Amino acid sequence: MSHASVEQEDLSGSRVWADVQEYFNSLHSPAFGQIINAIDLSATPDGAQIAFTGIFRHNLEDAPTTRICILHVRDKSVRTLTQGPNNDRLPQWSKDGRKLAYLSDRDAEGAFQLFILQPDKPDDIRRTPSVNGSAEFFHWSLDSSKIMIGVLTGEENTESASTVEQGVLKREPKADWMPVVKSGNTDNSWRTLWLFDVEARHLRPLDQPQEGRVPAWNVWEASWCGLDHFVTIISEKPQEGEWYDSKLALMQVDSGVVDIIYQPRRQLSFPICSPSGNHVAIIEGLSSDRGCVAGDILCIDLSTKTTQRLDTNHVDVVHLTWEVENSLFVMGIRGLAMVAGIVHLSESRFEELSSIDEASGYFRPEVAWLSDRAFAIVIESWTRFPEIAIVSPGSFSTIISFDHEGAARLRAQLGPTKALAWTGPGGIVIQGLLYVPKNIAPPYSLILNVHGGPVLSFRNNWPGDSYIALLVSRGFAVLNVNPRGSCGRGQRFAELIVGDFGGDETMDHLAGIELLESQGLVDSSRIGVTGSSHGGFMASWIITQSNRFAASLPISAITNWHSLQLTSNISPKFGATFLNHTPGPHSISDLLRYSPVSFAGTFPTPVLQIAGEEDLCVLPGQALEYHRACQNVKSTVVIYPGEGHGIVSGHRAYMDMCVRAVMWFEQFIPLNKIK
């Protein structure tokens, strides 16, 4: 194998590439063609069957595919109902439990349409008439006669800062010389609602873009409210950044007429209506990423338009189910734990059902309410491969595990994890998770890993494809910190990040490192930092504020808040929300005060910037600006074609990034020898 450097474009012949390829092959190959995870759980009314989106990996080169599967709870058997091509996802039972609807892009990659089947006749798959665009979500009516569909129209890439799956329409191929033309400040990627009559097989749009006119509203989320209305989260414009100022509204099914019922201070998600149609519940909280809102439950009485915030015993709620008129099933985050409970509206009481120090899903839990205070959930942890379990008060029963030989091999390479707490500025308690390598004695070489958002959080997830687990397997310890601004600690804690990017949050991270140093767990001369999105910002920023870092690996990093305001698809609304920034020449100095480029090269920490060429949220120019601002400091930029916000879509690109991460940190941070 040839000697290689991260400055080379092709590393496929290097020793580290061979090591990383073997690592991923050992992890994944035993499960090729098998279900490796489950998302989008949906239970029949009697709880006997659970439909889910099964995730399959077939090789190392291609992205995983998704299929519709059914778990029979009693005998714990699983059937795969669909075979693609492309991807099938988001199964939902009709309210009477007789039909199963789902989305598929089998006809055209990226353009999801609605399909319906009867599980006892899995070959009788009925494709509904096509919507003009790609279906992102849908919901059955209470009488199972109609289906409301949320549709993305247009050809723009509507990538958000989060990794929530969406139907992104593919652009039509064009000549290589043909330019991209932008005119005005418009975007034709509207989100609208369509209505499908199941028996009549009639499909109609409530509102959609037409030549010479645009829809009245852009619909981000929606669900049924009785049979005559939808409860919706809407904005007047379709641009991604407009989501930050969206409103809650009722929309008439027949006419599409909208009535605004709540103007929030912060962001909204998960609108649902009570079975009677008399009340609406919604999650409201400070959020940096669409699809990732953790916060308070707001209940609105539609007859009086009065609102009430519901007590959830310090849980930041991320999931709601309204199966009974006077009670809500909720799940959320409290510290490092995942909590489930029932809010009894008539008694204004929160009943906690369970608190689990493990995780479910990327952000929202993969959960389905059953009955009698029981629910099905996909559960995972650093040592537990994803499995579907049924949880009720005092009971936890695994129904099916997707564990396999490759996962066991990975577990054998990883050391334990430890939950930590320490004090940051102002006496604020900060929490984190420390992952240590196996068969290596401290003091460890440490990588500080910063999460995105900033209003997200680390939890005890299965490591999966994470390059963090790869680093631990090679001998690094990794510290995951949930600093101020993270979710799971209440809205006051989250709001501490507003107007203070790079301030006390920086000290929260440094205080965690100091704790490990004081306990003799970390060698202060062997510390690196990495992170993606907001974590990339911090990995670029913290090395300008402290000289303790030997190397940095920022991914999709904001480095110049001023240039971001006019280039990102989430600005200027993101800046207004989190930086208290109002566009104008007077505010440029404030933006530069928070910008890593203003201080690049203050300390001689080597920096490897990773970016995606197609990133609309944080354009690759941000990495180039920081690179050129690094005078007399070792700096390298790697930009991946076809990749967006974070390097996730192509496995070879992701493997290449993992190779560079290993080479970069091992070049500048010596490792202890394995015993």
XYZ file of C-alpha atoms in Angstrom:
675
model
C 0.000 0.000 0.000
C 1.257 3.483 -0.898
C 1.965 6.248 1.584
C -0.844 8.784 1.335
C -1.837 12.227 2.557
C -5.191 14.001 2.898
C -3.944 16.484 0.298
C -4.292 13.745 -2.357
C -7.558 13.424 -4.267
C -7.464 9.638 -4.670
C -6.830 7.739 -1.447
C -8.320 4.419 -2.587
C -4.893 2.788 -2.758
C -3.835 3.776 0.742
C -3.451 1.556 3.794
C -6.031 3.581 5.719
C -8.563 3.162 2.894
C -8.095 -0.602 3.094
C -8.522 -0.468 6.887
C -11.701 1.610 6.693
C -13.148 -0.509 3.898
C -12.549 -3.637 5.961
C -14.124 -1.918 8.995
C -17.341 -1.161 7.094
C -17.358 -4.521 5.329
C -17.003 -6.343 8.649
C -19.834 -4.257 10.093
C -22.314 -4.469 7.215
C -21.687 -7.546 5.058
C -23.231 -10.114 7.458
C -26.548 -8.283 7.122
C -26.600 -7.614 3.368
C -30.160 -8.189 2.176
C -31.597 -8.197 5.717
C -33.568 -5.589 7.665
C -31.080 -3.523 9.653
C -33.441 -0.912 11.121
C -37.073 0.143 11.290
C -38.681 3.579 11.089
C -42.204 4.975 10.593
C -44.032 2.541 12.890
C -47.823 2.286 12.402
C -50.001 -0.136 14.402
C -53.418 -1.573 13.521
C -56.250 -0.444 15.819
C -56.076 -3.754 17.712
C -52.270 -3.591 17.999
C -51.848 -7.032 16.436
C -49.761 -5.841 13.465
C -47.140 -3.130 13.182
C -46.250 -1.824 9.748
C -42.894 -0.112 9.376
C -40.347 1.097 6.864
C -37.608 -1.519 6.820
C -34.096 -0.374 5.950
C -31.940 -2.766 3.893
C -28.308 -2.588 2.850
C -27.209 -4.706 -0.128
C -23.576 -3.663 -0.600
C -21.057 -1.042 0.454
C -21.266 1.022 -2.728
C -24.968 1.958 -2.790
C -27.143 3.786 -0.291
C -29.539 1.614 1.762
C -33.017 0.988 0.338
C -36.355 1.016 2.145
C -39.313 -1.378 1.924
C -42.704 -1.726 3.596
C -42.740 -4.482 6.210
C -45.242 -5.882 8.699
C -44.485 -7.303 12.129
C -47.045 -9.745 13.563
C -46.783 -9.099 17.283
C -48.103 -12.448 18.532
C -45.727 -14.764 16.668
C -42.984 -12.130 16.146
C -42.798 -12.835 12.401
C -41.948 -10.205 9.790
C -43.069 -9.964 6.176
C -41.643 -7.649 3.539
C -44.599 -6.474 1.429
C -42.966 -4.367 -1.273
C -39.965 -4.780 -3.557
C -39.474 -1.327 -5.062
C -37.678 -0.482 -7.290
C -36.148 2.571 -5.624
C -37.707 3.197 -2.202
C -41.001 2.520 -0.425
C -41.634 4.276 2.884
C -44.016 5.761 5.465
C -46.716 3.056 5.845
C -49.972 4.105 7.538
C -52.962 1.939 8.358
C -56.409 3.253 7.596
C -58.372 4.031 10.748
C -60.440 0.854 10.287
C -57.258 -1.229 9.900
C -58.291 -2.705 6.542
C -55.898 -0.910 4.170
C -52.273 0.143 4.253
C -51.101 3.209 2.357
C -47.475 4.183 1.737
C -45.246 6.334 -0.459
C -42.982 5.052 -3.239
C -40.756 6.533 -5.935
C -40.703 3.291 -7.948
C -41.804 5.109 -11.117
C -39.356 8.014 -10.957
C -36.500 8.344 -8.487
C -37.155 11.092 -5.945
C -40.798 11.644 -6.997
C -42.858 9.848 -4.338
C -46.472 8.915 -5.061
C -49.209 7.324 -2.946
C -49.904 3.577 -3.095
C -52.516 1.476 -1.260
C -52.557 -2.261 -0.559
C -54.395 -4.825 1.544
C -51.901 -6.903 3.552
C -53.828 -10.125 2.930
C -53.429 -9.410 -0.808
C -49.874 -8.012 -0.997
C -49.688 -8.458 -4.772
C -52.741 -6.233 -5.263
C -50.943 -2.884 -4.991
C -53.014 0.052 -6.169
C -51.267 3.157 -7.369
C -53.296 6.307 -6.871
C -53.410 9.054 -9.504
C -50.163 11.022 -9.553
C -49.715 14.281 -7.738
C -47.866 17.087 -9.484
C -44.594 16.772 -7.612
C -43.412 14.501 -4.809
C -45.514 13.420 -1.822
C -43.756 14.107 1.492
C -46.442 12.963 3.957
C -50.094 11.875 4.092
C -52.872 11.140 6.599
C -56.060 9.062 6.494
C -59.350 10.713 7.430
C -61.123 9.436 10.563
C -63.681 7.517 8.468
C -60.937 6.036 6.216
C -62.656 7.415 3.102
C -60.083 10.053 2.139
C -56.360 10.677 2.283
C -54.768 14.106 2.595
C -51.348 14.338 0.892
C -48.633 16.933 1.464
C -46.860 17.562 -1.851
C -43.629 19.307 -2.807
C -43.878 20.887 -6.255
C -41.259 22.490 -8.476
C -37.680 21.499 -9.241
C -35.651 23.359 -6.626
C -33.576 21.429 -4.105
C -35.216 22.281 -0.791
C -32.511 20.938 1.469
C -32.940 21.994 5.098
C -30.369 22.078 7.868
C -31.793 18.862 9.298
C -31.494 15.363 7.893
C -35.227 14.686 7.948
C -36.120 12.681 4.831
C -38.020 14.563 2.140
C -39.017 13.920 -1.432
C -36.520 16.033 -3.379
C -37.397 16.304 -7.036
C -34.686 15.503 -9.557
C -33.748 18.174 -12.068
C -34.202 17.307 -15.720
C -30.848 16.710 -17.453
C -29.603 19.597 -19.573
C -26.644 20.501 -21.756
C -23.320 20.941 -19.951
C -22.986 24.528 -21.142
C -26.455 25.636 -20.033
C -26.388 28.216 -17.188
C -28.370 28.264 -13.964
C -30.623 31.343 -14.000
C -31.955 33.080 -10.877
C -34.397 35.960 -11.193
C -35.791 37.910 -8.273
C -36.149 36.350 -4.848
C -38.623 33.606 -5.695
C -38.703 29.842 -5.354
C -41.180 27.625 -7.166
C -40.825 24.773 -4.652
C -44.211 25.198 -3.026
C -45.682 22.714 -0.578
C -49.410 22.219 -1.008
C -52.150 19.807 0.062
C -53.993 17.355 -2.162
C -57.065 15.254 -1.365
C -57.664 11.694 -2.567
C -61.109 10.048 -2.385
C -60.356 6.335 -1.869
C -63.579 4.842 -3.262
C -64.089 7.304 -6.116
C -60.325 7.282 -6.849
C -60.525 11.021 -7.397
C -57.533 13.260 -6.671
C -57.638 17.041 -6.478
C -55.290 19.788 -5.259
C -56.491 22.278 -2.680
C -54.109 24.841 -4.138
C -51.056 24.561 -6.402
C -48.675 26.716 -8.423
C -49.961 27.666 -11.862
C -48.579 29.859 -14.610
C -49.025 33.454 -13.554
C -49.971 32.736 -9.935
C -48.637 31.062 -6.831
C -50.470 29.325 -3.972
C -51.859 31.428 -1.152
C -49.948 29.424 1.453
C -47.008 27.066 1.760
C -47.942 24.049 3.928
C -45.067 22.569 5.940
C -47.107 20.105 8.031
C -50.774 19.178 8.302
C -53.215 16.663 9.750
C -56.984 16.151 9.800
C -59.176 18.156 12.160
C -62.541 16.429 12.021
C -63.721 15.702 8.472
C -64.082 19.294 7.280
C -60.757 20.912 8.199
C -57.023 20.393 8.269
C -54.802 21.826 10.984
C -51.689 23.171 9.263
C -48.332 24.838 9.795
C -48.071 27.409 7.002
C -46.080 30.346 5.701
C -46.829 32.925 3.027
C -43.680 32.078 1.052
C -42.056 28.724 0.190
C -38.378 29.446 0.886
C -36.773 27.162 3.470
C -36.028 30.045 5.827
C -39.703 31.064 5.934
C -40.399 28.012 8.105
C -38.896 29.819 11.094
C -41.824 32.289 11.067
C -44.620 29.871 10.164
C -48.091 29.998 11.729
C -50.765 27.549 12.882
C -53.971 27.604 10.862
C -57.174 25.722 10.103
C -57.814 25.061 6.418
C -61.237 24.138 5.058
C -61.200 20.862 3.156
C -63.703 21.944 0.492
C -62.514 25.485 -0.227
C -58.945 25.680 1.041
C -59.829 28.855 2.974
C -57.402 29.452 5.862
C -58.045 30.767 9.385
C -54.932 31.635 11.430
C -55.453 30.339 14.976
C -52.022 30.885 16.546
C -49.067 33.198 15.904
C -46.099 31.625 17.723
C -43.072 33.263 19.278
C -40.878 30.309 18.315
C -41.105 27.365 15.926
C -43.945 24.842 15.558
C -44.242 21.143 14.728
C -46.519 18.097 14.958
C -50.031 19.626 14.743
C -52.724 17.109 15.722
C -56.429 17.370 16.509
C -58.516 15.601 19.134
C -60.933 12.886 17.910
C -63.897 15.251 18.372
C -62.203 18.017 16.392
C -62.617 20.443 19.299
C -58.979 20.813 20.342
C -55.618 21.143 18.606
C -52.274 20.224 20.153
C -48.964 21.482 18.816
C -45.307 21.434 19.879
C -43.712 24.875 20.214
C -40.046 25.475 20.948
C -36.874 27.163 19.801
C -35.646 25.120 16.838
C -32.726 25.406 14.458
C -33.740 22.569 12.117
C -37.073 21.963 10.402
C -38.481 18.631 11.505
C -36.568 18.804 14.802
C -38.707 20.791 17.244
C -38.470 19.838 20.928
C -40.482 21.928 23.322
C -43.747 22.621 25.104
C -47.193 21.294 24.244
C -49.714 23.993 23.434
C -53.411 23.025 23.493
C -55.933 25.243 21.690
C -59.682 25.145 22.301
C -61.112 25.793 18.835
C -64.449 27.026 20.138
C -62.909 29.794 22.249
C -59.447 30.101 20.586
C -57.926 29.986 24.085
C -54.518 28.392 24.539
C -52.996 26.389 27.377
C -49.437 25.167 27.898
C -49.485 21.640 29.273
C -47.213 20.400 32.051
C -44.884 17.560 31.012
C -42.581 17.456 34.047
C -39.568 19.082 32.360
C -39.721 16.915 29.237
C -38.982 18.558 25.887
C -41.717 16.896 23.821
C -40.964 15.686 20.274
C -43.897 13.307 19.574
C -47.683 13.446 20.124
C -50.502 10.934 19.643
C -54.126 11.864 20.388
C -56.040 8.607 20.569
C -58.478 9.493 23.402
C -60.337 12.797 23.672
C -58.985 13.900 27.055
C -55.475 12.491 26.964
C -52.327 12.822 24.855
C -49.570 10.222 24.555
C -46.261 12.074 24.404
C -42.587 11.253 24.085
C -39.670 13.551 24.574
C -36.209 14.204 25.939
C -35.242 15.007 29.522
C -31.515 15.304 29.943
C -29.980 12.180 28.420
C -33.153 10.117 28.898
C -36.091 9.425 26.598
C -39.388 9.808 28.460
C -42.892 8.592 27.586
C -46.057 9.704 29.318
C -49.710 10.650 29.117
C -51.020 14.183 29.582
C -54.481 14.041 31.153
C -56.112 17.258 29.978
C -59.139 17.249 32.273
C -56.900 16.841 35.325
C -53.988 18.956 34.055
C -51.733 16.059 35.042
C -48.708 14.360 33.476
C -48.436 10.609 34.055
C -44.940 9.302 33.366
C -44.985 5.829 31.787
C -41.279 5.206 31.313
C -37.847 6.825 31.328
C -35.192 5.072 29.242
C -31.479 5.883 29.123
C -31.358 4.661 25.532
C -32.479 6.253 22.277
C -34.973 5.878 19.450
C -34.556 7.426 16.019
C -32.391 10.310 14.903
C -34.541 12.956 16.597
C -38.178 11.959 16.858
C -38.719 8.523 18.395
C -39.823 5.703 16.126
C -42.936 4.847 18.128
C -46.533 3.670 17.735
C -49.183 3.928 20.458
C -50.954 0.618 21.045
C -53.480 0.693 23.907
C -53.785 0.323 27.667
C -50.715 2.542 28.293
C -48.481 0.422 26.037
C -46.505 1.441 22.961
C -44.188 -0.122 20.387
C -40.827 1.523 19.886
C -37.557 1.049 18.034
C -34.925 1.133 20.760
C -31.131 1.362 20.459
C -28.009 2.337 22.373
C -24.218 2.387 22.031
C -24.279 -1.353 22.736
C -27.796 -2.295 21.559
C -28.450 -2.750 17.833
C -31.923 -1.439 16.849
C -34.851 -3.615 17.877
C -38.624 -3.265 18.147
C -39.940 -3.572 21.682
C -43.259 -3.128 23.454
C -43.092 -0.955 26.550
C -45.699 -0.463 29.259
C -45.371 0.668 32.888
C -42.933 -1.741 34.535
C -42.558 -3.894 31.423
C -40.123 -4.014 28.496
C -40.457 -6.823 25.950
C -38.301 -7.182 22.833
C -40.433 -8.357 19.891
C -37.713 -8.533 17.257
C -34.057 -7.562 17.141
C -32.202 -6.733 13.927
C -28.867 -7.566 15.553
C -26.334 -9.498 13.489
C -22.764 -10.758 13.463
C -21.344 -7.507 12.068
C -22.865 -5.494 14.917
C -21.390 -7.945 17.422
C -17.955 -7.445 15.857
C -18.277 -3.671 16.260
C -19.354 -3.991 19.883
C -16.248 -6.084 20.521
C -14.065 -3.207 19.269
C -15.649 -0.471 21.405
C -15.133 0.336 25.056
C -17.886 1.457 27.454
C -19.731 4.754 27.547
C -20.132 6.964 30.594
C -22.637 9.741 31.331
C -20.984 12.852 32.768
C -22.052 16.183 34.254
C -20.103 19.327 35.087
C -20.655 23.031 35.658
C -20.374 25.675 32.961
C -20.423 29.488 33.224
C -23.149 30.849 35.479
C -23.353 27.592 37.416
C -25.261 25.862 34.592
C -25.047 22.060 34.758
C -23.844 20.563 31.456
C -24.215 16.913 30.467
C -22.204 14.732 28.121
C -21.339 11.200 27.063
C -17.785 9.856 27.057
C -16.914 6.942 24.752
C -13.596 5.261 25.487
C -11.549 2.790 23.429
C -11.181 -0.843 24.397
C -7.987 -2.279 25.900
C -6.301 1.115 26.151
C -5.357 2.711 29.461
C -5.833 6.427 30.141
C -4.857 9.145 29.657
C -6.579 8.927 26.279
C -6.217 10.873 23.061
C -9.524 12.749 22.921
C -11.799 14.011 20.161
C -14.380 16.602 21.214
C -17.475 15.980 19.053
C -19.930 18.896 18.759
C -23.521 18.294 17.680
C -25.368 20.248 15.003
C -28.359 22.513 15.370
C -27.532 24.139 17.741
C -30.888 23.044 19.221
C -30.294 19.305 18.950
C -28.714 16.900 21.434
C -26.601 13.805 21.761
C -28.302 10.698 23.089
C -27.267 7.112 23.657
C -27.674 5.915 20.041
C -26.261 2.889 18.239
C -23.066 4.142 16.498
C -23.984 2.708 13.090
C -21.962 4.228 10.232
C -20.670 7.040 12.432
C -17.065 8.052 11.849
C -17.026 8.673 15.599
C -17.297 4.920 16.278
C -14.547 4.358 13.721
C -12.277 6.739 15.658
C -13.087 4.976 18.951
C -12.302 1.607 17.368
C -8.852 2.945 16.413
C -8.024 4.126 19.939
C -9.493 7.604 20.431
C -11.819 8.568 23.262
C -14.713 10.801 22.167
C -16.608 13.349 24.276
C -20.135 14.231 23.124
C -21.362 17.380 24.888
C -24.875 18.820 25.197
C -24.005 22.478 25.905
C -26.432 25.304 26.600
C -28.721 25.644 23.596
C -29.257 21.874 23.351
C -32.740 20.370 23.569
C -33.870 18.167 26.437
C -33.331 20.671 29.244
C -36.314 22.974 28.772
C -36.833 26.159 26.795
C -34.867 28.419 29.132
C -31.789 26.242 28.615
C -32.281 26.218 24.836
C -32.748 29.997 24.709
C -29.333 30.547 26.308
C -27.766 30.126 22.854
C -29.694 33.033 21.306
C -27.382 35.972 20.677
C -24.412 34.133 22.192
C -23.005 31.878 19.458
C -19.460 31.018 20.424
C -19.824 32.558 23.891
C -20.609 30.563 27.016
C -21.298 27.538 24.806
C -17.576 27.456 24.049
C -16.788 27.424 27.754
C -19.236 24.550 28.311
C -17.144 22.402 25.965
C -13.827 23.475 27.457
C -15.096 22.807 30.989
C -15.933 19.241 29.966
C -12.411 18.717 28.695
C -10.992 20.195 31.914
C -13.068 17.717 33.941
C -11.538 14.792 32.054
C -8.050 16.244 32.443
C -8.549 16.646 36.205
C -9.557 12.974 36.450
C -6.457 11.836 34.563
C -8.555 10.483 31.683
C -7.197 12.736 28.925
C -3.752 13.859 27.803
C -4.029 17.643 27.381
C -1.529 17.601 24.500
C -3.588 15.090 22.455
C -7.003 16.695 21.884
C -8.872 17.222 18.613
C -12.305 18.590 17.728
C -14.895 17.791 15.070
C -18.560 18.435 14.295
C -21.019 18.991 11.468
C -23.214 22.015 10.668
C -23.359 23.958 13.942
C -20.799 21.465 15.191
C -18.650 22.470 12.223
C -19.016 26.115 13.230
C -17.846 25.278 16.734
C -14.955 23.127 15.437
C -13.849 26.177 13.415
C -14.505 28.669 16.222
C -13.204 26.954 19.355
C -9.701 26.598 17.891
C -9.573 30.406 17.608
C -10.468 30.759 21.304
C -8.194 28.114 22.853
C -4.744 26.729 22.039
C -5.428 23.277 23.513
C -6.444 21.599 20.219
C -3.944 19.634 18.151
C -6.237 19.228 15.100
C -9.714 20.189 13.888
C -12.146 18.585 11.415
C -15.150 20.888 10.716
C -17.890 19.567 8.391
C -20.435 21.833 6.614
C -19.240 24.668 8.826
C -20.522 28.229 9.022
C -17.391 30.364 9.153
C -18.662 33.807 8.069
C -22.081 34.887 9.321
C -22.051 37.982 7.110
C -21.663 36.163 3.788
C -24.030 33.424 5.006
C -26.908 35.924 5.280
C -27.054 36.379 1.499
C -26.156 32.861 0.379
C -27.886 30.332 2.663
C -31.387 29.048 1.941
C -32.300 29.469 5.637
C -31.158 33.081 5.932
C -31.873 35.767 6.933
C -34.585 34.169 9.132
C -32.104 31.858 10.875
C -29.932 34.842 11.749
C -32.929 36.791 13.021
C -33.913 33.863 15.241
C -30.524 32.933 16.692
C -28.290 35.989 16.335
C -30.978 38.641 16.949
C -29.761 39.961 13.631
C -31.606 42.477 11.470
C -30.127 42.822 7.958
C -28.406 46.129 7.285
C -24.948 47.697 6.988
C -24.984 48.712 10.652
C -24.997 45.068 11.759
C -22.021 43.741 9.782
C -19.635 44.154 12.705
C -21.932 42.105 14.955
C -21.955 39.269 12.430
C -18.192 39.290 12.048
C -17.810 39.211 15.829
C -19.336 35.697 15.784
C -17.465 34.564 12.652
C -14.518 32.124 12.802
C -12.949 33.761 9.714
C -12.380 36.901 11.780
C -9.998 35.020 14.050
C -8.704 32.228 11.805
C -5.078 31.383 12.513
C -5.047 32.864 16.030
C -3.613 29.547 17.202
C -1.662 27.074 15.023
C -4.270 24.272 15.030
C -4.267 22.351 11.703
C -7.720 22.419 10.058
C -9.300 20.010 7.558
C -12.547 21.532 6.233
C -15.133 19.153 4.696
C -17.961 20.503 2.495
C -20.598 19.351 0.000
C -20.653 21.015 -3.416
C -24.485 20.992 -3.489
C -24.984 22.305 0.067
C -27.638 25.040 -0.088
C -27.705 25.610 3.654
C -23.987 26.241 4.169
C -22.358 26.767 0.805
C -18.833 25.349 0.274
C -17.576 28.908 -0.070
C -17.713 29.079 3.735
C -14.961 26.446 3.916
C -12.919 28.243 1.268
C -13.178 31.575 3.120
C -11.835 30.017 6.308
C -9.102 28.207 4.397
C -7.871 31.427 2.793
C -8.068 33.272 6.111
C -5.720 30.729 7.732
C -2.357 32.445 7.315
C 0.667 30.393 8.412
C -1.598 27.564 9.626
C -1.866 24.133 7.999
C -5.260 24.096 6.270
C -6.894 21.774 3.749
C -10.336 21.893 2.116
C -12.116 18.823 0.691
C -15.312 19.429 -1.331
C -17.434 16.454 -2.431
C -19.406 16.723 -5.704
C -23.081 15.832 -5.487
C -23.145 16.061 -1.687
C -25.294 18.447 0.302
C -25.383 19.435 3.963
C -23.239 16.747 5.539
C -21.644 13.911 3.605
C -24.369 11.283 3.726
C -25.760 10.395 0.309
C -22.976 8.385 -1.354
C -21.224 5.642 0.578
C -17.924 5.957 -1.293
C -17.872 9.697 -0.577
C -18.637 9.030 3.077
C -15.967 6.335 3.265
C -13.487 8.753 1.704
C -14.374 11.324 4.378
C -13.864 8.685 7.090
C -10.452 7.841 5.639
C -9.443 11.506 5.719
C -10.745 11.913 9.282
C -8.627 8.977 10.463
C -5.534 10.179 8.607
C -5.921 13.754 9.831
C -6.326 13.002 13.507
C -3.714 10.234 13.567
C -1.238 12.566 11.864
C -1.443 15.173 14.620
C -2.664 13.241 17.677
C -0.571 10.252 18.803
C -2.470 7.244 20.152
C -1.765 4.968 23.098
C -0.901 1.432 22.159
C -3.571 -1.217 22.546
C -2.731 -3.672 25.320
